[in-house]
Amino acid sequence: MNAALGSAGVTIAFVASVLGVATTGLGLRSRRGDLLGLAQLYAWTILVAAVVSVVAMERALITRDFTVAYVAENGSSRTPALFNVATLWGALEGSILLWGLVLALYVAIVATKFRRRLADPLVGWAMLTMFVVAAFFFALMMRPVFGLDIGPANPFETFDPPPGYDGPGPNPLLQDNVLMAFHPPMLYLGYVGFTVPFAFAVAALATGRLGEGWLVETRRWTLVAWGFLTTAIVLGAWWSYDTLGWGGYWAWDPVENASLLPWLTGTAYLHSVMVQERRGMLRVWNLSLVCATFSLTILGTFITRSGVLDSVHAFTESSIGPALLGFFGAVVAVTIGLIAWRGDRLRSPGRIDSVRSREASFMANNLVFAAFAFVVLLGTLFPLAVEALNGDRISVGEPYFNRMTMPIGLTLLFLMAIAPVLPWRTTTGELLRARLEWPAWIGVAAILVALIAGARGLVPLLTFGLAGFAGGSAGRQLVLAARRQGWRGLVGRANGGMIVHLGVILVAVAFAASTSYLHQGEFQLAEGESAVIAGHTVTYLGVEERELAEKTEIRALVTVDGSLEVPSLDRFLVRGRVVGDPATRSTLTEDIQLALITAPDEPGDPIVIRVTVQPLIMWLWIGGGLMAVGTVLAAVPGRRRRPTAAVSAPAPLEAEAVTAEQVPAG
């Protein structure tokens, strides 16, 4: 029953998406508002059908319905309840089902928000674009029709379990940390959320309404998607740090890079969009960034879900790889074609008046973010391309990424200090020096404090100094805003953005400190023996075993400076895999993490334990939380300001066009 109900939901969602494409397309062509108005009906049909499919899958997982092949391959009666529910997004087919649900939710919300403007061609083209995307993803999950295997990721294939059958459960690494329940949904809310600004960008290109109206419609949608993606990346780093016990949280592997790439281009867009709104500039650039961000979410899905990570040839054995890659190519081709088609009308009427202006600093910021994205994209795809061409396996590891991104990160910190104090258009050198005086002194003080604390090395000290400089600049803006507006000085896009900046600064400081001053060692200890690392005494007391339904825990009893910590090795009963579960003692100044590498084979045998001491790790998670808070505050409407003139010297017709397209949000 679960398989039939779930398949029916997927089929209805696919049919409703296709009907939405056809009806909306016909309505746009014939200019019939009644047909365009049906978009809301189709959108809610897709959402209800997607919810039915997800509920059917969750019911199958919870009741251990092994007649559903996905449950038979990934479920188990031994899996704890929380991880059993989270198994929905623990493998390929379920993750695509989650994507479909989140996309259906966005489509329904957009259709409802703009329900009074569905006859507007701009909204109509946006809905058409979202229906096309929905049709593609639900097609991936379609069951065979007339003997044709349409969907390469059908989550509701059936299975005939033998008597007494029990599944293997999810990958042990996916049932060893509670963040499994939160990181993937947050990631998909961010990934899929970028569909909305992409759809309105396509609509602007299709309708020729290329002014700033479409930006007004989508800026909060973009901010929300970016906020979810930011939170997901921080949670993913925390998960890696807390589960793997390797003393790190970011390894520059392709899965991590796949989420970072759209974050970089999305961040660049959130900055440059303000230039277009205020000065009518960067139209081509902003459209390109929006389209690139959405395209990179599809590319990231291809990288992580097609099998290409195991072997560059793996996607030839699974039809989802070519499907995702083909969709990515189609998105890129269509958007490039639309931008080229509208090229003459995309010329910006404004220009940069001075390098000492906010728009100039935002442009520099965008170029640096673009360079960052290019470096990450090259390092991620180059090994795969080489293997695809000649079969050679090469590795691009942390040294490449660290060496290439370090100067980019320092440049971004410098721009974060300069940009907030710059006015639009131009300023004088005297005013700029006056506004930067106190932030500069804070930067100097940060270096002095770091030196007193024992910090050494050019790069980390430069990072601390620039972080203090940027933090002083952001703090100055918040203090001035609070003096003028009271508590409202903390809300609005600009002021909330300053809080996001403070979060980024904390992350940068924690990253520099934790990577530059890491102490790590592996020790073989017999019972009662101790080791000393970074001034801390680690003493091994013994081991104990604990039997759980799904695993056996081998727990090492270890004290750190007299405080008991219990790292363990977990042997999962069904899969037989052994997974480490490190113990971490966290404070605001440093983390001490213990990872059990080798447990004793016989009573009295020694253990091998890895001890990692890192400063300021806690501030990574605090900084990430502050970024999330700043995102929420940035989404709250701030005090209305008199807009800066949109252009420097507009032509009359162009000025009228810009004004006409400043339509209010629906």
XYZ file of C-alpha atoms in Angstrom, residues 7 11 139 141-152 154 156-158:
19
model
C 3.885 6.201 -6.578
C 2.634 10.571 -10.647
C 10.074 12.819 -13.705
C 11.032 9.612 -9.583
C 8.407 8.278 -11.994
C 7.720 4.542 -12.003
C 7.887 2.577 -15.286
C 5.065 3.373 -17.693
C 4.104 0.915 -20.470
C 7.288 -0.992 -19.770
C 9.496 2.103 -20.099
C 11.789 2.856 -17.152
C 11.235 6.629 -17.042
C 12.457 7.576 -13.590
C 16.073 6.731 -12.723
C 12.093 5.819 -8.331
C 8.782 3.355 -4.580
C 10.085 0.293 -6.360
C 8.706 -2.869 -4.787
